């Protein structure tokens, strides 16, 4: 019965982070995690605790990233059963962080009060999430904090970021679990924690935009909706022609095209010549950002080029996708099962500088680089001019047209909340959108359709948020320290009579 309950709770947590744009996702996430916290508090056997925690976490992660099998089987040529097995192994491997951390917390604080154990479990959960987000290149997709993009805790995003929100939600979930187990808990206390707390988390307070009228401009989003197989079979010529035609007709201040939109143009000189021959841009005031693959000797970089005031600016993607864009040397044998085009890009090096055009400063990310808020925060520290807008160009066609697209949009919204800057997103299949600095989508193209749209947005010229300041300097280290200190102090601050040690 416990296993079934944990699986159901994991399903609900996965649902809460599936890109569901509603404040109810926040309450649902906290309720579902409280089931695991209750299980951990009641457990007296470390083996069953480890298995139960692993089952919950592996199920939640599997349901959150199941779309990975599409890229492996449909586009990578891997047999479907093996692709599903690979996703299961990924989810199960990542779940080991949480199983080990929760068991460590239980072992350290087994003599603590319910409150002490709850604090230790919340800290341990936070440490596991930080490990998942950092170690082995990091893969924090499906973080519980994203469930709160439309909830009450979104107001803390500019201060603590999505990882901090995940920690806060873990603490609230642990408090809910304690209320179930306390023998002297009153009916009113139970009602407060199990009804009013989720309802309160679902409330989404309105935020005031910081957008400046001096930084108001228009942006054209281009979305070709090209199948990756077709793209690399014909060299992307038809797709490139469509993009160039759309650029020729746009009068927007900024034109934004997705990742690898001009895949057949591999040098900056060729890019410059192509734009000149096509009459792009229409004026020196117009800027263009487009994804391509820049050749570096015999290798290629996943790149973005920007035409800014008569010069070509370039950015090479620095945080590559494991197996999709590079293969760790120790796992190179996997390549015999995969046949993904251009799956070994070179990694970008050096300082990650924004693109600057007139008074506009664009903090650029490619594909899932916007998943790492602490890396985007560094752009506010390394440059004299703070970004006025965030830009992400992606090609999510590798992962189908379902959940991955919705999750990516939620990720973009959270970055806008953390950094209080508008987010401009151009993707091959969707969602291509403009998000204001309060995390609200002000316009987007229909997904899985070839389309273009010109939208208005306002850049932000304000000091960096508190999150941008500390995460830009130290990454997640402050959260690591706070969670570790909280874990080891929880047993000292909340003690009770000695009870048998879990075995």
Short mmCIF file of C-alpha atoms in Angstrom, two decimals:
data_model
loop_
_atom_site.label_atom_id
_atom_site.label_comp_id
_atom_site.label_asym_id
_atom_site.label_seq_id
_atom_site.Cartn_x
_atom_site.Cartn_y
_atom_site.Cartn_z
CA UNK A 1 0.00 0.00 0.00
CA UNK A 2 2.85 2.41 0.82
CA UNK A 3 4.43 1.75 -2.59
CA UNK A 4 1.18 2.51 -4.43
CA UNK A 5 0.66 5.69 -2.41
CA UNK A 6 4.22 6.84 -3.16
CA UNK A 7 3.75 6.15 -6.89
CA UNK A 8 0.48 8.12 -6.89
CA UNK A 9 2.14 11.02 -5.05
CA UNK A 10 5.05 10.95 -7.51
CA UNK A 11 2.58 11.10 -10.41
CA UNK A 12 0.95 14.18 -8.86
CA UNK A 13 4.32 15.87 -8.38
CA UNK A 14 5.21 15.14 -12.01
CA UNK A 15 1.85 16.63 -13.02
CA UNK A 16 2.59 19.78 -11.03
CA UNK A 17 5.82 20.40 -12.98
CA UNK A 18 4.49 19.37 -16.39
CA UNK A 19 4.12 22.97 -17.56
CA UNK A 20 0.63 23.37 -16.16
CA UNK A 21 0.18 27.14 -15.91
CA UNK A 22 -1.93 27.39 -12.77
CA UNK A 23 -1.48 28.30 -9.14
CA UNK A 24 -3.07 24.98 -8.24
CA UNK A 25 0.14 23.28 -9.38
CA UNK A 26 1.90 24.86 -6.38
CA UNK A 27 -0.50 23.40 -3.83
CA UNK A 28 -0.49 20.04 -5.60
CA UNK A 29 3.32 19.87 -5.55
CA UNK A 30 3.52 20.57 -1.84
CA UNK A 31 0.80 18.02 -1.03
CA UNK A 32 2.43 15.30 -3.11
CA UNK A 33 5.87 15.83 -1.59
CA UNK A 34 4.36 15.75 1.91
CA UNK A 35 3.40 12.11 1.26
CA UNK A 36 7.08 11.21 0.89
CA UNK A 37 7.95 13.28 3.95
CA UNK A 38 5.32 11.42 6.01
CA UNK A 39 6.70 8.10 4.82
CA UNK A 40 10.21 9.17 5.80
CA UNK A 41 9.17 10.41 9.24
CA UNK A 42 7.35 7.16 10.05
CA UNK A 43 10.04 4.87 8.67
CA UNK A 44 12.18 2.94 11.14
CA UNK A 45 14.10 0.90 8.58
CA UNK A 46 16.74 2.56 6.41
CA UNK A 47 16.45 -0.03 3.66
CA UNK A 48 12.71 0.47 3.22
CA UNK A 49 13.21 4.24 3.48
CA UNK A 50 15.83 4.18 0.72
CA UNK A 51 13.62 2.04 -1.53
CA UNK A 52 10.54 4.17 -0.91
CA UNK A 53 12.38 7.44 -1.55
CA UNK A 54 13.98 6.00 -4.67
CA UNK A 55 10.59 4.78 -5.94
CA UNK A 56 8.96 8.18 -5.44
CA UNK A 57 11.81 10.14 -7.02
CA UNK A 58 12.44 7.78 -9.94
CA UNK A 59 8.72 7.76 -10.80
CA UNK A 60 8.46 11.55 -10.62
CA UNK A 61 11.55 12.06 -12.78
CA UNK A 62 10.59 9.35 -15.28
CA UNK A 63 7.19 10.95 -15.82
CA UNK A 64 8.79 14.40 -16.07
CA UNK A 65 11.38 13.54 -18.75
CA UNK A 66 9.81 10.59 -20.59
CA UNK A 67 9.96 12.61 -23.82
CA UNK A 68 13.73 11.94 -24.01
CA UNK A 69 12.93 8.56 -25.56
CA UNK A 70 11.61 10.36 -28.67
CA UNK A 71 15.02 11.80 -29.52
CA UNK A 72 16.74 8.47 -28.82
CA UNK A 73 14.40 6.23 -30.82
CA UNK A 74 12.73 8.40 -33.48
CA UNK A 75 15.78 10.51 -34.33
CA UNK A 76 18.69 8.59 -32.85
CA UNK A 77 17.84 5.19 -34.29
CA UNK A 78 17.92 3.44 -30.92
CA UNK A 79 15.42 0.56 -30.56
CA UNK A 80 12.36 1.80 -28.66
CA UNK A 81 12.70 -0.65 -25.72
CA UNK A 82 16.33 0.38 -25.27
CA UNK A 83 15.38 4.07 -25.45
CA UNK A 84 12.82 3.62 -22.68
CA UNK A 85 15.37 1.66 -20.67
CA UNK A 86 17.85 4.52 -21.06
CA UNK A 87 15.30 7.03 -19.71
CA UNK A 88 14.50 4.68 -16.83
CA UNK A 89 18.19 4.31 -16.00
CA UNK A 90 18.64 8.09 -16.10
CA UNK A 91 15.69 8.64 -13.76
CA UNK A 92 16.73 5.83 -11.47
CA UNK A 93 20.30 7.04 -11.33
CA UNK A 94 19.29 10.60 -10.44
CA UNK A 95 16.89 9.25 -7.80
CA UNK A 96 19.87 7.79 -5.94
CA UNK A 97 20.78 11.31 -4.80
CA UNK A 98 17.48 11.66 -2.97
CA UNK A 99 17.47 8.14 -1.53
CA UNK A 100 20.95 8.59 -0.07
CA UNK A 101 20.29 12.11 1.22
CA UNK A 102 17.00 11.23 2.94
CA UNK A 103 18.56 8.16 4.58
CA UNK A 104 21.49 10.25 5.77
CA UNK A 105 19.10 12.77 7.31
CA UNK A 106 17.16 10.02 9.04
CA UNK A 107 20.34 8.49 10.41
CA UNK A 108 21.69 11.80 11.71
CA UNK A 109 18.47 13.02 13.36
CA UNK A 110 16.78 9.81 14.51
CA UNK A 111 16.83 11.12 18.10
CA UNK A 112 15.37 14.49 17.14
CA UNK A 113 11.78 15.60 17.58
CA UNK A 114 9.31 15.46 14.71
CA UNK A 115 10.16 19.08 13.95
CA UNK A 116 13.88 18.37 13.94
CA UNK A 117 13.45 15.41 11.62
CA UNK A 118 11.22 17.45 9.33
CA UNK A 119 13.86 20.18 9.07
CA UNK A 120 16.57 17.63 8.34
CA UNK A 121 14.47 15.96 5.62
CA UNK A 122 13.80 19.32 3.92
CA UNK A 123 17.53 20.13 4.00
CA UNK A 124 18.44 16.68 2.70
CA UNK A 125 15.93 17.01 -0.15
CA UNK A 126 17.47 20.38 -1.03
CA UNK A 127 20.97 18.89 -1.07
CA UNK A 128 19.80 16.12 -3.39
CA UNK A 129 18.22 18.63 -5.77
CA UNK A 130 21.39 20.71 -5.76
CA UNK A 131 23.44 17.61 -6.58
CA UNK A 132 21.08 16.75 -9.43
CA UNK A 133 21.41 20.30 -10.75
CA UNK A 134 25.20 20.42 -10.53
CA UNK A 135 27.05 17.12 -10.71
CA UNK A 136 27.97 15.42 -14.01
CA UNK A 137 27.01 18.57 -15.99
CA UNK A 138 23.72 18.82 -14.07
CA UNK A 139 20.17 17.98 -15.13
CA UNK A 140 17.65 19.87 -12.95
CA UNK A 141 14.73 19.44 -15.36
CA UNK A 142 11.42 19.04 -13.52
CA UNK A 143 12.58 20.83 -10.37
CA UNK A 144 9.68 21.17 -7.88
CA UNK A 145 10.22 24.93 -7.79
CA UNK A 146 8.75 25.30 -11.29
CA UNK A 147 5.35 24.25 -9.94
CA UNK A 148 5.29 27.60 -8.11
CA UNK A 149 5.71 29.82 -11.19
CA UNK A 150 2.05 30.84 -10.82
CA UNK A 151 1.79 30.48 -7.04
CA UNK A 152 2.49 32.48 -3.92
CA UNK A 153 6.16 31.51 -3.71
CA UNK A 154 6.89 33.18 -7.05
CA UNK A 155 7.38 36.42 -5.10
CA UNK A 156 10.54 34.88 -3.61
CA UNK A 157 12.08 34.05 -7.02
CA UNK A 158 14.07 37.33 -7.33
CA UNK A 159 15.61 36.58 -3.93
CA UNK A 160 16.22 32.81 -3.77
CA UNK A 161 15.72 31.47 -7.31
CA UNK A 162 13.99 28.26 -8.30
CA UNK A 163 16.29 26.13 -6.11
CA UNK A 164 15.45 28.27 -3.12
CA UNK A 165 11.75 27.88 -3.91
CA UNK A 166 12.25 24.11 -4.07
CA UNK A 167 13.82 24.26 -0.60
CA UNK A 168 10.95 26.35 0.78
CA UNK A 169 8.36 23.97 -0.67
CA UNK A 170 10.22 21.00 0.85
CA UNK A 171 10.09 22.69 4.24
CA UNK A 172 6.35 23.33 3.91
CA UNK A 173 5.77 19.74 2.78
CA UNK A 174 7.67 18.50 5.83
CA UNK A 175 5.52 20.68 8.11
CA UNK A 176 2.40 19.18 6.55
CA UNK A 177 3.78 15.71 7.21
CA UNK A 178 4.50 16.57 10.86
CA UNK A 179 0.92 17.76 11.35
CA UNK A 180 -0.34 14.30 10.34
CA UNK A 181 1.92 12.51 12.80
CA UNK A 182 1.69 14.69 15.89
CA UNK A 183 -0.57 12.95 18.37
CA UNK A 184 -1.70 16.23 19.95
CA UNK A 185 -2.36 18.06 16.67
CA UNK A 186 -5.77 19.72 16.81
CA UNK A 187 -8.41 19.52 14.10
CA UNK A 188 -7.90 23.21 13.32
CA UNK A 189 -4.15 22.70 12.94
CA UNK A 190 -4.74 19.79 10.58
CA UNK A 191 -7.17 21.88 8.53
CA UNK A 192 -4.73 24.79 8.41
CA UNK A 193 -1.89 22.71 7.04
CA UNK A 194 -3.82 20.44 4.67
CA UNK A 195 -6.38 22.86 3.26
CA UNK A 196 -5.40 26.46 3.85
CA UNK A 197 -1.69 25.97 3.15
CA UNK A 198 -2.20 24.49 -0.36
CA UNK A 199 -4.88 27.10 -1.06
CA UNK A 200 -2.52 29.84 0.05
CA UNK A 201 0.28 28.50 -2.14
CA UNK A 202 -2.11 28.52 -5.11
CA UNK A 203 -2.71 32.26 -4.75
CA UNK A 204 -0.80 34.16 -7.43
CA UNK A 205 -0.21 37.79 -6.40
CA UNK A 206 0.09 40.35 -9.17
CA UNK A 207 3.56 41.79 -9.72
CA UNK A 208 4.35 45.26 -11.06
CA UNK A 209 6.41 45.33 -14.23
CA UNK A 210 9.75 47.13 -14.16
CA UNK A 211 9.75 47.58 -17.94
CA UNK A 212 11.00 50.94 -19.19
CA UNK A 213 9.29 52.91 -21.95
CA UNK A 214 12.78 53.98 -23.05
CA UNK A 215 13.55 50.31 -23.79
CA UNK A 216 10.28 49.53 -25.54
CA UNK A 217 10.71 47.87 -28.92
CA UNK A 218 9.24 45.26 -31.24
CA UNK A 219 10.51 41.74 -31.86
CA UNK A 220 9.66 39.32 -34.66
CA UNK A 221 9.69 35.66 -33.61
CA UNK A 222 10.26 33.12 -36.39
CA UNK A 223 9.20 29.47 -36.12
CA UNK A 224 9.77 27.25 -39.17
CA UNK A 225 8.43 23.98 -37.66
CA UNK A 226 10.91 21.76 -39.52
CA UNK A 227 11.37 18.07 -38.74
CA UNK A 228 15.02 17.43 -37.69
CA UNK A 229 15.40 14.49 -40.08
CA UNK A 230 14.24 16.55 -43.07
CA UNK A 231 16.41 19.45 -41.92
CA UNK A 232 19.65 17.49 -42.07
CA UNK A 233 18.72 15.43 -45.12
CA UNK A 234 18.33 18.42 -47.45
CA UNK A 235 20.80 20.68 -45.65
CA UNK A 236 18.07 22.98 -44.37
CA UNK A 237 17.91 24.94 -47.63
CA UNK A 238 14.13 25.30 -47.76
CA UNK A 239 14.03 26.27 -44.09
CA UNK A 240 16.79 28.86 -44.54
CA UNK A 241 14.98 30.37 -47.52
CA UNK A 242 11.82 30.78 -45.44
CA UNK A 243 13.72 32.45 -42.61
CA UNK A 244 15.41 34.89 -44.99
CA UNK A 245 12.08 35.76 -46.63
CA UNK A 246 10.52 36.48 -43.24
CA UNK A 247 13.46 38.67 -42.25
CA UNK A 248 13.15 40.65 -45.47
CA UNK A 249 9.53 41.53 -44.69
CA UNK A 250 9.96 42.32 -40.99
CA UNK A 251 10.25 45.91 -39.80
CA UNK A 252 10.70 44.96 -36.14
CA UNK A 253 13.56 46.35 -34.06
CA UNK A 254 14.77 42.79 -33.36
CA UNK A 255 14.38 39.61 -35.42
CA UNK A 256 14.81 36.34 -33.56
CA UNK A 257 15.22 32.92 -35.22
CA UNK A 258 15.72 29.53 -33.50
CA UNK A 259 18.70 27.31 -32.79
CA UNK A 260 20.46 26.00 -35.97
CA UNK A 261 18.02 27.94 -38.16
CA UNK A 262 20.79 28.56 -40.73
CA UNK A 263 22.54 25.22 -40.31
CA UNK A 264 24.06 25.25 -43.82
CA UNK A 265 25.97 28.53 -43.27
CA UNK A 266 29.06 27.73 -41.23
CA UNK A 267 31.15 30.94 -41.37
CA UNK A 268 30.51 34.48 -40.25
CA UNK A 269 31.63 35.92 -43.57
CA UNK A 270 29.12 33.75 -45.41
CA UNK A 271 26.44 34.84 -42.94
CA UNK A 272 27.30 38.49 -43.49
CA UNK A 273 27.25 38.08 -47.27
CA UNK A 274 23.92 36.23 -47.17
CA UNK A 275 22.27 39.00 -45.18
CA UNK A 276 23.71 41.69 -47.46
CA UNK A 277 22.46 39.92 -50.60
CA UNK A 278 19.01 39.57 -49.03
CA UNK A 279 18.78 43.20 -47.93
CA UNK A 280 18.85 42.31 -44.24
CA UNK A 281 18.66 44.25 -42.00
CA UNK A 282 16.48 47.00 -43.38
CA UNK A 283 18.29 49.68 -41.38
CA UNK A 284 21.22 50.04 -38.96
CA UNK A 285 18.68 50.25 -36.13
CA UNK A 286 17.44 46.71 -36.80
CA UNK A 287 19.12 43.75 -35.06
CA UNK A 288 19.07 40.05 -35.95
CA UNK A 289 19.85 37.03 -33.74
CA UNK A 290 19.81 33.61 -35.38
CA UNK A 291 21.03 30.12 -34.54
CA UNK A 292 23.57 28.30 -36.69
CA UNK A 293 26.44 25.80 -36.57
CA UNK A 294 29.79 27.54 -36.82
CA UNK A 295 32.69 25.52 -38.16
CA UNK A 296 35.88 25.48 -36.09
CA UNK A 297 38.49 23.52 -38.03
CA UNK A 298 37.05 20.03 -38.40
CA UNK A 299 34.56 20.60 -35.58
CA UNK A 300 31.32 22.51 -35.21
CA UNK A 301 29.93 24.69 -32.44
CA UNK A 302 26.26 25.18 -31.67
CA UNK A 303 26.27 28.92 -32.18
CA UNK A 304 24.22 32.08 -32.33
CA UNK A 305 25.14 34.99 -34.54
CA UNK A 306 23.91 38.49 -34.00
CA UNK A 307 23.90 41.24 -36.61
CA UNK A 308 24.29 44.32 -34.45
CA UNK A 309 25.03 47.72 -35.95
CA UNK A 310 27.05 46.48 -38.91
CA UNK A 311 29.05 43.78 -37.15
CA UNK A 312 28.57 40.07 -36.50
CA UNK A 313 28.62 39.01 -32.85
CA UNK A 314 28.92 35.34 -31.98
CA UNK A 315 28.16 33.09 -29.03
CA UNK A 316 29.04 29.39 -28.81
CA UNK A 317 26.89 27.26 -26.56
CA UNK A 318 28.78 26.39 -23.38
CA UNK A 319 26.44 24.00 -21.56
CA UNK A 320 26.01 21.12 -23.99
CA UNK A 321 23.33 18.42 -23.76
CA UNK A 322 24.85 15.03 -22.82
CA UNK A 323 24.52 12.46 -25.65
CA UNK A 324 22.59 14.92 -27.82
CA UNK A 325 25.51 17.34 -28.28
CA UNK A 326 28.45 15.54 -26.70
CA UNK A 327 29.23 12.09 -25.32
CA UNK A 328 31.29 11.64 -22.14
CA UNK A 329 34.44 9.68 -23.09
CA UNK A 330 33.68 6.91 -20.59
CA UNK A 331 30.32 6.31 -22.27
CA UNK A 332 31.41 6.60 -25.90
CA UNK A 333 30.22 3.02 -26.50
CA UNK A 334 26.64 4.37 -26.47
CA UNK A 335 27.31 5.99 -29.86
CA UNK A 336 27.04 2.58 -31.53
CA UNK A 337 23.33 2.71 -30.71
CA UNK A 338 22.81 6.39 -31.58
CA UNK A 339 22.86 8.18 -34.91
CA UNK A 340 21.91 11.75 -33.98
CA UNK A 341 23.23 14.32 -36.49
CA UNK A 342 25.95 16.61 -35.15
CA UNK A 343 25.95 14.95 -31.70
CA UNK A 344 29.52 16.02 -30.88
CA UNK A 345 29.66 19.81 -30.80
CA UNK A 346 32.63 21.63 -29.36
CA UNK A 347 32.01 23.50 -26.14
CA UNK A 348 32.10 27.28 -26.07
CA UNK A 349 34.91 28.80 -24.02
CA UNK A 350 35.67 32.06 -22.28
CA UNK A 351 33.46 34.70 -20.72
CA UNK A 352 29.83 34.56 -21.72
CA UNK A 353 29.18 38.07 -22.99
CA UNK A 354 25.76 39.47 -23.90
CA UNK A 355 24.93 40.94 -27.30
CA UNK A 356 24.72 44.74 -27.20
CA UNK A 357 22.86 46.88 -29.74
CA UNK A 358 22.23 50.54 -29.05
CA UNK A 359 20.86 50.70 -25.48
CA UNK A 360 19.64 47.08 -25.53
CA UNK A 361 21.69 44.31 -23.86
CA UNK A 362 20.62 40.74 -24.66
CA UNK A 363 21.61 37.88 -22.33
CA UNK A 364 21.69 34.93 -24.71
CA UNK A 365 21.19 31.22 -24.09
CA UNK A 366 20.82 28.31 -26.49
CA UNK A 367 18.43 25.40 -25.92
CA UNK A 368 18.40 24.17 -22.33
CA UNK A 369 21.00 26.68 -21.12
CA UNK A 370 18.09 28.66 -19.72
CA UNK A 371 17.55 25.73 -17.32
CA UNK A 372 20.55 26.95 -15.31
CA UNK A 373 19.52 30.22 -13.70
CA UNK A 374 22.80 30.58 -11.83
CA UNK A 375 24.69 30.62 -15.15
CA UNK A 376 22.44 33.34 -16.56
CA UNK A 377 22.92 35.29 -13.33
CA UNK A 378 26.66 35.44 -14.06
CA UNK A 379 25.88 37.68 -17.03
CA UNK A 380 24.91 40.38 -14.53
CA UNK A 381 28.32 40.18 -12.85
CA UNK A 382 30.80 39.77 -15.69
CA UNK A 383 29.74 42.78 -17.73
CA UNK A 384 29.59 46.52 -17.13
CA UNK A 385 26.22 46.72 -18.91
CA UNK A 386 23.52 44.69 -17.19
CA UNK A 387 21.22 42.73 -19.52
CA UNK A 388 17.97 44.48 -20.36
CA UNK A 389 16.36 41.33 -21.81
CA UNK A 390 16.90 37.56 -21.82
CA UNK A 391 16.95 35.64 -25.11
CA UNK A 392 16.66 31.91 -25.70
CA UNK A 393 16.78 30.16 -29.06
CA UNK A 394 15.92 26.46 -29.16
CA UNK A 395 15.04 23.49 -31.33
CA UNK A 396 12.78 21.20 -29.29
CA UNK A 397 11.58 19.21 -32.29
CA UNK A 398 13.85 16.38 -31.11
CA UNK A 399 11.47 15.78 -28.20
CA UNK A 400 8.06 15.81 -29.86
CA UNK A 401 5.31 18.40 -29.47
CA UNK A 402 4.07 17.62 -25.98
CA UNK A 403 5.18 18.11 -22.41
CA UNK A 404 8.76 19.20 -23.12
CA UNK A 405 7.54 22.35 -24.88
CA UNK A 406 5.25 23.31 -21.99
CA UNK A 407 8.00 22.69 -19.45
CA UNK A 408 10.46 24.79 -21.43
CA UNK A 409 8.01 27.70 -21.43
CA UNK A 410 7.65 27.45 -17.64
CA UNK A 411 11.44 27.45 -17.33
CA UNK A 412 11.62 30.67 -19.36
CA UNK A 413 8.96 32.25 -17.16
CA UNK A 414 10.89 31.36 -14.01
CA UNK A 415 14.09 32.92 -15.41
CA UNK A 416 12.13 36.11 -16.07
CA UNK A 417 10.91 36.09 -12.45
CA UNK A 418 14.34 35.37 -10.97
CA UNK A 419 16.17 38.05 -12.93
CA UNK A 420 13.23 40.45 -13.47
CA UNK A 421 13.94 40.76 -17.16
CA UNK A 422 11.70 39.96 -20.14
CA UNK A 423 12.42 36.64 -21.84
CA UNK A 424 12.26 36.38 -25.64
CA UNK A 425 12.01 32.78 -26.88
CA UNK A 426 12.28 31.56 -30.48
CA UNK A 427 11.99 27.82 -31.08
CA UNK A 428 11.69 25.61 -34.13
CA UNK A 429 8.36 24.02 -33.13
CA UNK A 430 7.23 25.96 -30.04
CA UNK A 431 6.67 27.58 -27.75
CA UNK A 432 8.00 30.79 -29.30
CA UNK A 433 6.92 33.53 -26.91
CA UNK A 434 7.49 36.89 -25.29
CA UNK A 435 7.44 36.82 -21.49
CA UNK A 436 7.48 40.04 -19.50
CA UNK A 437 9.61 40.61 -16.39
CA UNK A 438 6.78 39.43 -14.12
CA UNK A 439 6.81 36.00 -15.74
CA UNK A 440 3.61 36.50 -17.72
CA UNK A 441 3.34 35.40 -21.36
CA UNK A 442 2.32 38.46 -23.36
CA UNK A 443 2.22 36.69 -26.71
CA UNK A 444 3.18 33.40 -28.32
CA UNK A 445 2.98 31.51 -31.59
CA UNK A 446 0.91 28.33 -31.93
CA UNK A 447 3.10 25.29 -31.45
CA UNK A 448 3.86 22.79 -34.22
CA UNK A 449 3.01 25.33 -36.93
CA UNK A 450 5.11 27.40 -39.29
CA UNK A 451 4.46 30.98 -38.26
CA UNK A 452 5.90 34.37 -37.43
CA UNK A 453 4.67 37.12 -35.16
CA UNK A 454 5.74 40.63 -34.22
CA UNK A 455 5.21 41.58 -30.58
CA UNK A 456 5.97 44.50 -28.29
CA UNK A 457 8.03 44.24 -25.14
CA UNK A 458 9.80 46.52 -22.70
CA UNK A 459 13.35 45.95 -21.54
CA UNK A 460 14.36 46.52 -17.93
CA UNK A 461 17.20 48.82 -16.86
CA UNK A 462 17.25 48.19 -13.12
CA UNK A 463 19.93 46.89 -10.73
CA UNK A 464 20.31 43.09 -10.63
CA UNK A 465 17.96 41.17 -8.35
CA UNK A 466 19.29 39.79 -5.08
CA UNK A 467 19.28 36.32 -6.66
CA UNK A 468 21.31 37.58 -9.63
CA UNK A 469 23.82 39.12 -7.23
CA UNK A 470 24.55 36.11 -5.04
CA UNK A 471 24.03 33.38 -7.66
CA UNK A 472 26.10 35.35 -10.16
CA UNK A 473 29.02 35.47 -7.73
CA UNK A 474 28.86 32.12 -5.97
CA UNK A 475 26.44 29.94 -7.91
CA UNK A 476 24.44 27.63 -5.64
CA UNK A 477 27.14 27.49 -2.95
CA UNK A 478 25.12 29.55 -0.40
CA UNK A 479 22.24 27.07 -0.70
CA UNK A 480 24.65 24.13 -0.34
CA UNK A 481 26.02 25.64 2.88
CA UNK A 482 22.64 26.55 4.37
CA UNK A 483 21.16 23.12 3.62
CA UNK A 484 24.19 21.26 4.99
CA UNK A 485 24.29 23.36 8.18
CA UNK A 486 20.53 22.94 8.63
CA UNK A 487 20.84 19.18 8.24
CA UNK A 488 23.53 18.75 10.87
CA UNK A 489 22.08 21.27 13.35
CA UNK A 490 18.50 20.00 13.19
CA UNK A 491 19.27 17.09 15.49
CA UNK A 492 20.87 19.39 18.05
CA UNK A 493 18.20 22.07 18.09
CA UNK A 494 15.16 19.80 18.25
CA UNK A 495 15.86 16.91 20.64
CA UNK A 496 13.62 14.44 22.38
CA UNK A 497 14.01 11.30 24.46
CA UNK A 498 16.29 8.69 22.93
CA UNK A 499 14.54 6.32 20.55
CA UNK A 500 15.84 3.24 18.75
CA UNK A 501 18.15 3.98 15.84
CA UNK A 502 16.76 3.14 12.38
CA UNK A 503 18.31 0.04 10.90
#
